Structures are given as structure tokens and as C-alpha cells.
Amino acid sequence: MAFEQLLSGKLLSEFRTIFAMVEIYCKAHHGSGNAGLCQDCQDFTEYAHTRLDRCPYGQDKPTCNKCPVHCYKPHMKAKAREIMVYAGPRMLLPHPIMAIRHLLSERKDAPVKPPVECSNRHLRIKVNIKD
């Protein structure tokens, strides 16, 4: 997966969880089967990847439903909610460990204020400038 080159740690785990949910949703609603994701779902995963990369909390990112910073556009937020409501309960069979980790991370409180320039994107830029 080409997306995984930019993310690491908790952000990568969060992206894999979102991607698994989108696969479940797309297979049920768009009949994608083994052919991969439809274009609409592919666009959503690219958007989610970008938002994770630019999350101001960086590796300390809370789950999106607990986050005080709303970084998704309203129509994408509605799409994410629709996907997660459908696929969340269905994650337990194909991805039990991923689903349990996500449920446990939802129990943690979000930090009040994100640290300055802590996003994955800012950290990558700092590393590139040093090189």
C-alpha cells in the first residue's frame, strides 16, 4: 500500500483501521468484492490519509470522535460517520485485534490542546530540512 510510506506508529495503525472499515463498507454497499475499492471509497481513503498526516496531535492523536479539532470537511465527516457506523460492529470478525485496539483507544480522553508543529507532516519537513 503506497499510503503507508508517510505514516508511522499510531497514525499508521489508525489508517489501517480506517482502511479496513472502508473495505468492509465498500464491499457491502458498492459491490467491489475482491477488485479493491470503488473510486468514491478510494478518494475517501486518500482524504483520510491526508488528514491523518496533518493531524495537529501527531502520534498522540485521539480517536476522531473524541477529538476537539474538526479537521474533516462536513461532507467527509458525514461519510466517515456512515462508514464507521456500518463497519465498526462488523470489524470484530475479520479484524478482531484491530477492532479491540480501536475500542480501547476510544476510552482515552483527548488532550486539551495539540502541541505546536507536532503533526506527522511537520516532523517530516523538519527531518528533510536537516538532511
mmCIF file with all atom_site columns, C-alpha atoms in Angstrom:
data_model
loop_
_atom_site.group_PDB
_atom_site.id
_atom_site.type_symbol
_atom_site.label_atom_id
_atom_site.label_alt_id
_atom_site.label_comp_id
_atom_site.label_asym_id
_atom_site.label_entity_id
_atom_site.label_seq_id
_atom_site.pdbx_PDB_ins_code
_atom_site.Cartn_x
_atom_site.Cartn_y
_atom_site.Cartn_z
_atom_site.occupancy
_atom_site.B_iso_or_equiv
_atom_site.pdbx_formal_charge
_atom_site.auth_seq_id
_atom_site.auth_comp_id
_atom_site.auth_asym_id
_atom_site.auth_atom_id
_atom_site.pdbx_PDB_model_num
ATOM 1   C CA . MET A 1 1   ? 0.000   0.000   0.000  1.00 0.00 ? 1   MET A CA 1
ATOM 2   C CA . ALA A 1 2   ? 1.579   3.269   -1.123 1.00 0.00 ? 2   ALA A CA 1
ATOM 3   C CA . PHE A 1 3   ? -0.141  5.223   1.661  1.00 0.00 ? 3   PHE A CA 1
ATOM 4   C CA . GLU A 1 4   ? 1.985   3.609   4.344  1.00 0.00 ? 4   GLU A CA 1
ATOM 5   C CA . GLN A 1 5   ? 5.173   5.382   3.267  1.00 0.00 ? 5   GLN A CA 1
ATOM 6   C CA . LEU A 1 6   ? 4.237   8.648   5.009  1.00 0.00 ? 6   LEU A CA 1
ATOM 7   C CA . LEU A 1 7   ? 2.642   7.405   8.222  1.00 0.00 ? 7   LEU A CA 1
ATOM 8   C CA . SER A 1 8   ? 4.187   5.525   11.105 1.00 0.00 ? 8   SER A CA 1
ATOM 9   C CA . GLY A 1 9   ? 3.336   4.393   14.609 1.00 0.00 ? 9   GLY A CA 1
ATOM 10  C CA . LYS A 1 10  ? -0.126  5.154   15.905 1.00 0.00 ? 10  LYS A CA 1
ATOM 11  C CA . LEU A 1 11  ? -1.075  7.138   12.799 1.00 0.00 ? 11  LEU A CA 1
ATOM 12  C CA . LEU A 1 12  ? -0.350  4.143   10.573 1.00 0.00 ? 12  LEU A CA 1
ATOM 13  C CA . SER A 1 13  ? -2.372  1.897   12.867 1.00 0.00 ? 13  SER A CA 1
ATOM 14  C CA . GLU A 1 14  ? -5.251  4.392   12.741 1.00 0.00 ? 14  GLU A CA 1
ATOM 15  C CA . PHE A 1 15  ? -5.072  4.498   8.941  1.00 0.00 ? 15  PHE A CA 1
ATOM 16  C CA . ARG A 1 16  ? -5.085  0.705   8.677  1.00 0.00 ? 16  ARG A CA 1
ATOM 17  C CA . THR A 1 17  ? -8.193  0.635   10.872 1.00 0.00 ? 17  THR A CA 1
ATOM 18  C CA . ILE A 1 18  ? -9.952  3.218   8.707  1.00 0.00 ? 18  ILE A CA 1
ATOM 19  C CA . PHE A 1 19  ? -8.901  1.381   5.551  1.00 0.00 ? 19  PHE A CA 1
ATOM 20  C CA . ALA A 1 20  ? -10.254 -1.923  6.894  1.00 0.00 ? 20  ALA A CA 1
ATOM 21  C CA . MET A 1 21  ? -13.561 -0.249  7.713  1.00 0.00 ? 21  MET A CA 1
ATOM 22  C CA . VAL A 1 22  ? -13.766 1.293   4.236  1.00 0.00 ? 22  VAL A CA 1
ATOM 23  C CA . GLU A 1 23  ? -13.110 -2.121  2.662  1.00 0.00 ? 23  GLU A CA 1
ATOM 24  C CA . ILE A 1 24  ? -15.975 -3.667  4.648  1.00 0.00 ? 24  ILE A CA 1
ATOM 25  C CA . TYR A 1 25  ? -18.294 -0.774  3.777  1.00 0.00 ? 25  TYR A CA 1
ATOM 26  C CA . CYS A 1 26  ? -17.372 -0.689  0.087  1.00 0.00 ? 26  CYS A CA 1
ATOM 27  C CA . LYS A 1 27  ? -17.766 -4.429  -0.353 1.00 0.00 ? 27  LYS A CA 1
ATOM 28  C CA . ALA A 1 28  ? -21.277 -4.301  1.149  1.00 0.00 ? 28  ALA A CA 1
ATOM 29  C CA . HIS A 1 29  ? -22.530 -1.078  -0.431 1.00 0.00 ? 29  HIS A CA 1
ATOM 30  C CA . HIS A 1 30  ? -20.723 -0.821  -3.742 1.00 0.00 ? 30  HIS A CA 1
ATOM 31  C CA . GLY A 1 31  ? -20.171 -4.492  -4.540 1.00 0.00 ? 31  GLY A CA 1
ATOM 32  C CA . SER A 1 32  ? -16.442 -4.059  -5.054 1.00 0.00 ? 32  SER A CA 1
ATOM 33  C CA . GLY A 1 33  ? -15.652 -7.627  -3.987 1.00 0.00 ? 33  GLY A CA 1
ATOM 34  C CA . ASN A 1 34  ? -12.019 -8.617  -4.474 1.00 0.00 ? 34  ASN A CA 1
ATOM 35  C CA . ALA A 1 35  ? -11.448 -5.919  -7.103 1.00 0.00 ? 35  ALA A CA 1
ATOM 36  C CA . GLY A 1 36  ? -10.426 -3.391  -4.428 1.00 0.00 ? 36  GLY A CA 1
ATOM 37  C CA . LEU A 1 37  ? -12.203 -0.165  -3.597 1.00 0.00 ? 37  LEU A CA 1
ATOM 38  C CA . CYS A 1 38  ? -14.531 1.823   -5.821 1.00 0.00 ? 38  CYS A CA 1
ATOM 39  C CA . GLN A 1 39  ? -13.380 5.304   -6.837 1.00 0.00 ? 39  GLN A CA 1
ATOM 40  C CA . ASP A 1 40  ? -15.520 7.048   -4.197 1.00 0.00 ? 40  ASP A CA 1
ATOM 41  C CA . CYS A 1 41  ? -14.090 4.925   -1.382 1.00 0.00 ? 41  CYS A CA 1
ATOM 42  C CA . GLN A 1 42  ? -10.571 5.266   -2.794 1.00 0.00 ? 42  GLN A CA 1
ATOM 43  C CA . ASP A 1 43  ? -10.976 9.058   -2.739 1.00 0.00 ? 43  ASP A CA 1
ATOM 44  C CA . PHE A 1 44  ? -12.176 8.878   0.868  1.00 0.00 ? 44  PHE A CA 1
ATOM 45  C CA . THR A 1 45  ? -9.159  6.813   1.969  1.00 0.00 ? 45  THR A CA 1
ATOM 46  C CA . GLU A 1 46  ? -6.816  9.298   0.286  1.00 0.00 ? 46  GLU A CA 1
ATOM 47  C CA . TYR A 1 47  ? -8.566  12.143  2.099  1.00 0.00 ? 47  TYR A CA 1
ATOM 48  C CA . ALA A 1 48  ? -8.392  10.291  5.429  1.00 0.00 ? 48  ALA A CA 1
ATOM 49  C CA . HIS A 1 49  ? -4.695  9.621   4.861  1.00 0.00 ? 49  HIS A CA 1
ATOM 50  C CA . THR A 1 50  ? -4.012  13.310  4.246  1.00 0.00 ? 50  THR A CA 1
ATOM 51  C CA . ARG A 1 51  ? -5.970  14.306  7.342  1.00 0.00 ? 51  ARG A CA 1
ATOM 52  C CA . LEU A 1 52  ? -4.049  11.797  9.475  1.00 0.00 ? 52  LEU A CA 1
ATOM 53  C CA . ASP A 1 53  ? -0.746  13.058  8.099  1.00 0.00 ? 53  ASP A CA 1
ATOM 54  C CA . ARG A 1 54  ? -1.684  16.615  9.054  1.00 0.00 ? 54  ARG A CA 1
ATOM 55  C CA . CYS A 1 55  ? -3.330  15.845  12.409 1.00 0.00 ? 55  CYS A CA 1
ATOM 56  C CA . PRO A 1 56  ? -2.113  18.513  14.859 1.00 0.00 ? 56  PRO A CA 1
ATOM 57  C CA . TYR A 1 57  ? -1.834  15.919  17.646 1.00 0.00 ? 57  TYR A CA 1
ATOM 58  C CA . GLY A 1 58  ? 0.673   13.801  15.731 1.00 0.00 ? 58  GLY A CA 1
ATOM 59  C CA . GLN A 1 59  ? 1.408   10.460  17.400 1.00 0.00 ? 59  GLN A CA 1
ATOM 60  C CA . ASP A 1 60  ? -0.714  11.480  20.414 1.00 0.00 ? 60  ASP A CA 1
ATOM 61  C CA . LYS A 1 61  ? -3.810  11.588  18.219 1.00 0.00 ? 61  LYS A CA 1
ATOM 62  C CA . PRO A 1 62  ? -7.076  10.743  19.970 1.00 0.00 ? 62  PRO A CA 1
ATOM 63  C CA . THR A 1 63  ? -9.836  8.922   18.129 1.00 0.00 ? 63  THR A CA 1
ATOM 64  C CA . CYS A 1 64  ? -11.728 11.239  15.804 1.00 0.00 ? 64  CYS A CA 1
ATOM 65  C CA . ASN A 1 65  ? -14.982 11.129  17.764 1.00 0.00 ? 65  ASN A CA 1
ATOM 66  C CA . LYS A 1 66  ? -13.179 12.380  20.908 1.00 0.00 ? 66  LYS A CA 1
ATOM 67  C CA . CYS A 1 67  ? -11.055 14.976  19.132 1.00 0.00 ? 67  CYS A CA 1
ATOM 68  C CA . PRO A 1 68  ? -11.795 18.672  19.780 1.00 0.00 ? 68  PRO A CA 1
ATOM 69  C CA . VAL A 1 69  ? -10.221 19.642  16.422 1.00 0.00 ? 69  VAL A CA 1
ATOM 70  C CA . HIS A 1 70  ? -12.567 19.036  13.477 1.00 0.00 ? 70  HIS A CA 1
ATOM 71  C CA . CYS A 1 71  ? -10.260 18.525  10.517 1.00 0.00 ? 71  CYS A CA 1
ATOM 72  C CA . TYR A 1 72  ? -12.671 16.734  8.156  1.00 0.00 ? 72  TYR A CA 1
ATOM 73  C CA . LYS A 1 73  ? -14.902 18.775  5.854  1.00 0.00 ? 73  LYS A CA 1
ATOM 74  C CA . PRO A 1 74  ? -18.605 18.365  6.789  1.00 0.00 ? 74  PRO A CA 1
ATOM 75  C CA . HIS A 1 75  ? -19.489 16.050  3.880  1.00 0.00 ? 75  HIS A CA 1
ATOM 76  C CA . MET A 1 76  ? -16.405 13.888  4.505  1.00 0.00 ? 76  MET A CA 1
ATOM 77  C CA . LYS A 1 77  ? -17.172 13.792  8.223  1.00 0.00 ? 77  LYS A CA 1
ATOM 78  C CA . ALA A 1 78  ? -20.673 12.539  7.404  1.00 0.00 ? 78  ALA A CA 1
ATOM 79  C CA . LYS A 1 79  ? -19.180 9.928   5.061  1.00 0.00 ? 79  LYS A CA 1
ATOM 80  C CA . ALA A 1 80  ? -16.734 8.808   7.784  1.00 0.00 ? 80  ALA A CA 1
ATOM 81  C CA . ARG A 1 81  ? -19.549 8.509   10.300 1.00 0.00 ? 81  ARG A CA 1
ATOM 82  C CA . GLU A 1 82  ? -21.635 6.476   7.840  1.00 0.00 ? 82  GLU A CA 1
ATOM 83  C CA . ILE A 1 83  ? -18.714 4.127   7.158  1.00 0.00 ? 83  ILE A CA 1
ATOM 84  C CA . MET A 1 84  ? -17.826 3.698   10.828 1.00 0.00 ? 84  MET A CA 1
ATOM 85  C CA . VAL A 1 85  ? -21.420 3.114   11.958 1.00 0.00 ? 85  VAL A CA 1
ATOM 86  C CA . TYR A 1 86  ? -21.782 0.363   9.372  1.00 0.00 ? 86  TYR A CA 1
ATOM 87  C CA . ALA A 1 87  ? -18.338 -1.227  9.513  1.00 0.00 ? 87  ALA A CA 1
ATOM 88  C CA . GLY A 1 88  ? -17.489 -0.753  13.202 1.00 0.00 ? 88  GLY A CA 1
ATOM 89  C CA . PRO A 1 89  ? -19.607 -3.631  14.544 1.00 0.00 ? 89  PRO A CA 1
ATOM 90  C CA . ARG A 1 90  ? -18.580 -5.816  11.589 1.00 0.00 ? 90  ARG A CA 1
ATOM 91  C CA . MET A 1 91  ? -14.853 -5.368  12.312 1.00 0.00 ? 91  MET A CA 1
ATOM 92  C CA . LEU A 1 92  ? -14.846 -7.953  15.119 1.00 0.00 ? 92  LEU A CA 1
ATOM 93  C CA . LEU A 1 93  ? -14.873 -10.995 12.852 1.00 0.00 ? 93  LEU A CA 1
ATOM 94  C CA . PRO A 1 94  ? -12.353 -10.099 10.109 1.00 0.00 ? 94  PRO A CA 1
ATOM 95  C CA . HIS A 1 95  ? -10.099 -7.853  12.261 1.00 0.00 ? 95  HIS A CA 1
ATOM 96  C CA . PRO A 1 96  ? -10.647 -8.644  15.973 1.00 0.00 ? 96  PRO A CA 1
ATOM 97  C CA . ILE A 1 97  ? -7.381  -7.242  17.325 1.00 0.00 ? 97  ILE A CA 1
ATOM 98  C CA . MET A 1 98  ? -7.699  -4.051  15.303 1.00 0.00 ? 98  MET A CA 1
ATOM 99  C CA . ALA A 1 99  ? -11.302 -3.581  16.477 1.00 0.00 ? 99  ALA A CA 1
ATOM 100 C CA . ILE A 1 100 ? -10.436 -4.117  20.142 1.00 0.00 ? 100 ILE A CA 1
ATOM 101 C CA . ARG A 1 101 ? -7.481  -1.722  19.960 1.00 0.00 ? 101 ARG A CA 1
ATOM 102 C CA . HIS A 1 102 ? -9.751  0.902   18.425 1.00 0.00 ? 102 HIS A CA 1
ATOM 103 C CA . LEU A 1 103 ? -12.360 0.408   21.153 1.00 0.00 ? 103 LEU A CA 1
ATOM 104 C CA . LEU A 1 104 ? -9.693  0.743   23.849 1.00 0.00 ? 104 LEU A CA 1
ATOM 105 C CA . SER A 1 105 ? -8.263  3.897   22.305 1.00 0.00 ? 105 SER A CA 1
ATOM 106 C CA . GLU A 1 106 ? -11.766 5.424   22.273 1.00 0.00 ? 106 GLU A CA 1
ATOM 107 C CA . ARG A 1 107 ? -11.793 5.230   26.064 1.00 0.00 ? 107 ARG A CA 1
ATOM 108 C CA . LYS A 1 108 ? -8.833  7.600   26.397 1.00 0.00 ? 108 LYS A CA 1
ATOM 109 C CA . ASP A 1 109 ? -9.504  11.312  26.791 1.00 0.00 ? 109 ASP A CA 1
ATOM 110 C CA . ALA A 1 110 ? -8.233  13.708  24.175 1.00 0.00 ? 110 ALA A CA 1
ATOM 111 C CA . PRO A 1 111 ? -5.523  16.185  25.167 1.00 0.00 ? 111 PRO A CA 1
ATOM 112 C CA . VAL A 1 112 ? -6.943  19.673  25.595 1.00 0.00 ? 112 VAL A CA 1
ATOM 113 C CA . LYS A 1 113 ? -4.639  21.490  23.211 1.00 0.00 ? 113 LYS A CA 1
ATOM 114 C CA . PRO A 1 114 ? -2.468  19.974  20.486 1.00 0.00 ? 114 PRO A CA 1
ATOM 115 C CA . PRO A 1 115 ? 1.281   20.647  20.714 1.00 0.00 ? 115 PRO A CA 1
ATOM 116 C CA . VAL A 1 116 ? 2.755   23.139  18.267 1.00 0.00 ? 116 VAL A CA 1
ATOM 117 C CA . GLU A 1 117 ? 4.052   21.657  14.984 1.00 0.00 ? 117 GLU A CA 1
ATOM 118 C CA . CYS A 1 118 ? 3.644   18.079  16.187 1.00 0.00 ? 118 CYS A CA 1
ATOM 119 C CA . SER A 1 119 ? 1.861   16.721  13.113 1.00 0.00 ? 119 SER A CA 1
ATOM 120 C CA . ASN A 1 120 ? 3.439   13.949  11.090 1.00 0.00 ? 120 ASN A CA 1
ATOM 121 C CA . ARG A 1 121 ? 3.813   16.374  8.175  1.00 0.00 ? 121 ARG A CA 1
ATOM 122 C CA . HIS A 1 122 ? 5.720   18.927  10.285 1.00 0.00 ? 122 HIS A CA 1
ATOM 123 C CA . LEU A 1 123 ? 8.052   16.226  11.600 1.00 0.00 ? 123 LEU A CA 1
ATOM 124 C CA . ARG A 1 124 ? 8.798   15.016  8.038  1.00 0.00 ? 124 ARG A CA 1
ATOM 125 C CA . ILE A 1 125 ? 9.546   18.574  6.907  1.00 0.00 ? 125 ILE A CA 1
ATOM 126 C CA . LYS A 1 126 ? 11.934  19.098  9.855  1.00 0.00 ? 126 LYS A CA 1
ATOM 127 C CA . VAL A 1 127 ? 13.805  15.892  9.002  1.00 0.00 ? 127 VAL A CA 1
ATOM 128 C CA . ASN A 1 128 ? 14.093  16.904  5.317  1.00 0.00 ? 128 ASN A CA 1
ATOM 129 C CA . ILE A 1 129 ? 15.426  20.331  6.249  1.00 0.00 ? 129 ILE A CA 1
ATOM 130 C CA . LYS A 1 130 ? 18.142  18.793  8.453  1.00 0.00 ? 130 LYS A CA 1
ATOM 131 C CA . ASP A 1 131 ? 19.327  16.494  5.654  1.00 0.00 ? 131 ASP A CA 1
#
